[in-house]
XYZ file of C-alpha atoms in Angstrom:
336
model
C -1.588 33.090 20.618
C 0.129 36.265 19.542
C -1.407 39.552 18.564
C -3.530 39.764 15.467
C -0.922 41.470 13.356
C -0.786 40.865 9.624
C 1.692 38.080 9.009
C 3.193 37.358 5.627
C 1.801 34.152 4.098
C 4.123 31.202 4.066
C 5.838 30.515 0.768
C 4.835 27.059 -0.407
C 2.523 24.641 1.265
C 3.408 22.335 4.123
C 2.053 18.853 3.385
C 2.458 17.469 6.913
C -0.650 15.878 8.317
C -1.738 16.900 11.783
C -4.954 16.981 13.681
C -7.017 19.497 11.782
C -8.190 22.382 13.946
C -9.825 25.773 13.841
C -7.677 28.502 15.398
C -8.913 31.766 16.852
C -8.504 33.905 13.798
C -9.250 37.165 15.544
C -9.218 36.473 19.254
C -6.184 38.628 19.868
C -7.790 41.521 18.025
C -9.317 42.308 21.382
C -5.931 43.458 22.567
C -6.146 46.478 20.306
C -9.237 47.656 22.157
C -7.889 47.182 25.669
C -6.653 50.192 27.628
C -2.892 50.608 27.870
C -2.978 50.157 31.635
C -4.292 46.613 31.217
C -0.827 45.130 30.731
C -0.910 43.022 33.929
C -3.689 40.940 32.356
C -1.880 40.228 29.081
C -0.912 36.768 30.304
C -4.510 35.937 31.161
C -5.751 36.941 27.730
C -2.930 35.011 26.069
C -3.897 31.948 28.107
C -7.533 32.318 27.038
C -6.428 32.452 23.403
C -4.238 29.399 23.888
C -7.082 27.456 25.480
C -9.453 28.377 22.682
C -6.852 27.221 20.164
C -6.417 23.901 21.962
C -10.174 23.521 22.230
C -10.395 23.899 18.476
C -7.739 21.245 17.991
C -9.846 18.927 20.118
C -12.948 19.975 18.171
C -11.444 18.912 14.853
C -10.213 15.673 16.441
C -13.769 15.156 17.714
C -15.133 15.805 14.211
C -12.765 13.238 12.741
C -13.580 10.594 15.375
C -17.314 11.245 15.067
C -17.158 10.915 11.282
C -15.272 7.647 11.650
C -17.846 6.340 14.138
C -20.657 7.235 11.754
C -18.961 5.435 8.891
C -18.402 2.348 11.044
C -22.028 2.382 12.194
C -23.151 2.307 8.557
C -20.707 -0.521 7.766
C -21.917 -2.563 10.745
C -25.532 -2.015 9.675
C -24.747 -3.154 6.119
C -22.906 -6.224 7.444
C -25.848 -7.154 9.655
C -28.208 -6.866 6.677
C -25.947 -9.117 4.589
C -25.712 -11.660 7.407
C -29.500 -11.762 7.741
C -29.946 -12.294 3.993
C -27.254 -14.983 3.931
C -28.789 -16.776 6.900
C -32.186 -16.761 5.182
C -30.597 -18.222 2.047
C -28.897 -20.948 4.078
C -32.146 -21.825 5.831
C -33.911 -22.156 2.457
C -31.110 -24.356 1.090
C -31.218 -26.590 4.176
C -34.966 -27.060 3.843
C -34.598 -27.970 0.178
C -31.788 -30.432 0.853
C -33.839 -32.042 3.614
C -36.726 -32.640 1.217
C -34.449 -34.172 -1.427
C -32.747 -36.447 1.103
C -36.119 -37.685 2.357
C -37.344 -38.417 -1.162
C -34.217 -40.420 -1.954
C -34.441 -42.451 1.240
C -38.088 -43.307 0.623
C -37.479 -44.236 -3.033
C -34.105 -45.972 -2.769
C -34.157 -47.860 0.511
C -33.212 -51.336 -0.934
C -30.361 -52.598 -3.033
C -30.845 -51.500 -6.679
C -30.142 -55.023 -8.042
C -32.834 -56.635 -5.846
C -35.253 -53.846 -6.619
C -34.790 -54.522 -10.334
C -35.153 -58.294 -9.843
C -38.452 -58.081 -7.982
C -39.898 -55.189 -9.900
C -43.211 -55.758 -11.678
C -42.121 -53.260 -14.304
C -38.320 -53.176 -14.795
C -38.582 -50.404 -17.347
C -40.466 -48.221 -14.853
C -37.867 -48.959 -12.184
C -35.030 -47.968 -14.493
C -36.777 -44.681 -15.265
C -37.121 -43.959 -11.539
C -33.488 -44.898 -10.899
C -32.372 -42.514 -13.618
C -34.341 -39.685 -11.984
C -32.862 -40.525 -8.579
C -29.342 -40.402 -10.028
C -30.056 -36.934 -11.364
C -31.494 -35.863 -8.012
C -28.408 -37.182 -6.259
C -26.115 -35.210 -8.563
C -28.231 -32.074 -8.075
C -28.216 -32.730 -4.314
C -24.405 -32.821 -4.316
C -24.279 -29.482 -6.072
C -26.767 -27.992 -3.605
C -24.673 -29.304 -0.737
C -21.565 -27.615 -2.117
C -23.489 -24.376 -2.491
C -24.670 -24.670 1.094
C -21.152 -25.250 2.375
C -19.878 -22.212 0.418
C -22.717 -20.058 1.734
C -21.950 -21.106 5.319
C -18.278 -20.219 4.866
C -19.282 -16.802 3.511
C -21.609 -16.303 6.461
C -18.875 -17.156 8.946
C -16.545 -14.631 7.277
C -19.255 -11.944 7.303
C -19.842 -12.543 11.009
C -16.126 -12.335 11.794
C -15.831 -9.064 9.866
C -18.890 -7.671 11.634
C -17.360 -8.503 15.008
C -14.203 -6.637 13.983
C -16.200 -3.607 12.841
C -18.127 -3.585 16.116
C -14.839 -3.563 18.034
C -13.573 -0.658 15.886
C -16.845 1.171 16.450
C -16.537 0.816 20.214
C -12.989 2.235 20.130
C -14.155 5.079 17.921
C -17.008 5.879 20.307
C -14.521 6.079 23.168
C -12.309 8.417 21.125
C -15.294 10.687 20.462
C -16.045 10.834 24.177
C -12.418 11.630 25.050
C -12.193 14.480 22.534
C -15.550 15.847 23.656
C -14.375 15.987 27.256
C -11.146 17.711 26.183
C -13.102 20.404 24.336
C -15.477 20.996 27.227
C -12.657 21.131 29.777
C -10.635 23.691 27.831
C -13.650 25.861 27.038
C -14.723 25.841 30.675
C -11.252 26.942 31.787
C -11.195 29.681 29.142
C -14.553 30.988 30.389
C -13.306 31.035 33.979
C -10.228 33.016 32.939
C -12.310 35.482 30.952
C -14.570 35.992 33.930
C -11.515 36.774 36.039
C -10.668 39.801 33.852
C -11.864 43.289 34.824
C -15.188 44.267 33.287
C -13.641 46.739 30.815
C -11.332 44.072 29.406
C -14.107 41.506 29.164
C -16.209 44.056 27.285
C -13.326 44.829 24.919
C -12.839 41.123 24.242
C -16.544 40.719 23.537
C -16.562 43.722 21.188
C -13.625 42.284 19.264
C -15.414 38.934 19.018
C -18.477 40.565 17.495
C -16.550 42.951 15.240
C -16.661 42.688 11.496
C -18.879 44.492 9.030
C -19.095 43.828 5.305
C -15.774 44.845 3.715
C -15.065 45.845 0.149
C -14.652 42.511 -1.626
C -13.541 43.928 -4.953
C -14.681 42.670 -8.329
C -12.903 39.301 -8.648
C -15.119 36.529 -9.989
C -15.484 33.036 -8.491
C -13.638 30.234 -10.213
C -16.864 28.340 -11.017
C -20.634 28.369 -10.645
C -20.232 25.906 -7.790
C -17.872 28.279 -5.981
C -20.380 31.104 -6.509
C -23.124 29.023 -4.901
C -20.845 28.189 -1.946
C -20.034 31.892 -1.506
C -23.734 32.744 -1.416
C -24.308 30.075 1.235
C -21.385 31.284 3.366
C -22.658 34.877 3.187
C -26.075 33.722 4.360
C -24.397 32.334 7.499
C -22.914 35.695 8.566
C -23.627 36.370 12.205
C -24.488 32.785 13.107
C -22.727 31.515 16.210
C -19.641 29.387 16.484
C -20.685 25.982 17.847
C -18.001 23.366 18.258
C -18.614 20.167 16.314
C -21.421 21.810 14.290
C -21.823 21.996 10.528
C -24.967 24.087 10.286
C -27.322 25.445 9.617
C -27.825 27.218 12.960
C -24.183 27.122 14.086
C -20.755 26.156 12.774
C -17.178 25.408 13.588
C -14.610 26.424 10.967
C -14.569 23.263 8.851
C -18.287 22.774 9.429
C -19.011 26.124 7.747
C -16.955 25.161 4.682
C -18.620 21.748 4.447
C -22.091 23.246 4.790
C -21.476 26.027 2.246
C -20.164 23.659 -0.416
C -22.872 21.148 0.468
C -25.412 23.820 -0.463
C -23.557 24.089 -3.761
C -23.955 20.366 -4.385
C -20.496 19.184 -3.341
C -19.657 17.102 -0.283
C -16.410 18.290 1.313
C -14.565 16.209 3.921
C -15.428 17.070 7.520
C -12.101 18.343 8.873
C -9.923 21.264 7.812
C -6.944 18.922 7.460
C -8.837 16.905 4.836
C -10.384 19.975 3.200
C -6.896 21.232 2.398
C -6.615 18.403 -0.153
C -10.187 18.600 -1.502
C -9.071 20.247 -4.746
C -6.189 21.824 -6.625
C -3.791 24.010 -4.643
C -2.949 27.433 -6.028
C -0.705 30.283 -4.816
C -2.265 32.832 -2.490
C -1.534 35.493 -5.112
C -3.924 33.650 -7.453
C -6.706 33.089 -4.914
C -10.229 33.601 -6.229
C -13.549 33.868 -4.382
C -14.694 30.464 -3.183
C -11.184 29.050 -2.665
C -10.461 27.416 0.699
C -7.666 28.989 2.742
C -6.009 26.919 5.472
C -3.667 28.301 8.100
C -0.475 27.051 9.770
C 1.458 23.998 8.681
C -1.008 21.607 10.293
C -4.097 23.119 8.648
C -4.982 24.778 11.926
C -7.904 26.771 10.564
C -9.915 26.995 7.364
C -11.752 29.920 5.788
C -13.229 30.833 2.413
C -11.599 33.483 0.272
C -14.093 36.177 -0.723
C -11.948 38.608 -2.716
C -9.857 41.734 -2.132
C -7.822 40.112 0.644
C -10.837 39.041 2.724
C -12.103 35.678 3.967
C -15.271 34.519 5.680
C -15.018 32.017 8.510
C -16.266 30.758 11.878
C -13.506 32.114 14.166
C -13.836 30.614 17.661
C -16.308 30.169 20.551
C -18.120 33.401 21.265
C -17.384 34.904 17.835
C -19.977 34.597 15.054
C -19.333 33.864 11.390
C -17.700 36.999 9.960
C -15.181 38.511 7.542
C -11.493 38.938 8.392
C -8.293 39.702 6.429
C -6.827 36.685 4.666
C -3.444 37.350 6.298
C -4.842 37.209 9.842
C -2.552 34.175 10.373
C 0.185 32.493 8.338
C -1.434 30.954 5.266
C -0.566 27.323 4.694
C -2.447 26.599 1.480
C -5.121 27.809 -0.898
C -7.320 25.101 -2.423
C -9.548 25.544 -5.458
C -12.425 23.126 -5.046
């Protein structure tokens, strides 16, 4: 990752879909606080930044896989409930058909012509026969209903089996992404620990930096945006936690989802999806509460706060804070 210089926003918005990720918005700011004689360790710091960036890619991939697994778990649960209800219905229909079949056998066990011939009361026999005919017709309809219900049950079971297979694959994907995050973060920590104390301290100071800037007088685009801004401000100083969406810790997309959730709107989980959660506007027209994504693959997401400032969850070790909107190339601005 390069230095934290102000880069001009990209003109136009790249619509390519990529794995949504949070990028270290201010990690390289530490370089400004490092003594000039620290040049031999530039490569180490650059590698730490790169690992944090890759860890955030894996974090957003983890978020996406975890969301998919959750959705599949709910679908499997719903399917199992439907199967149980359908099975109960089939059992009831079978019991009813069994009773009807028994009644017909007991009442109609001889040839109808002989039964009429030997009957003491032919009129009574004919009445009974008429009832049995109606029962038989009703029985046929019940049997068709039972057959249809059993076909539906078989289809439900087949679909449930498919969902369970998808769920298992999704669980494995979650585990893979989780391991990737942990591996990259562990390597980044080892590299940081290899730096001289003064450089580690400078990096830590840069990670904690960020007071409350002048946000100007621009108004939010809506009452909902105003509520989301208030929620995001209340999260200032809370730690970055990968895969978290509050309230005690956040990753970048988790902070946006939590803030707008407090405003009564459910945003998608990943920054890639959040890019398309509303109407895109030019950066020059950004208003407080708008979502700002960075790089062509929606590599990071923040909330515009006014006067060229955003609030965001930067990267591991850096708490929720303000930073300039042009800290990285802007990909899109979305008005939710």
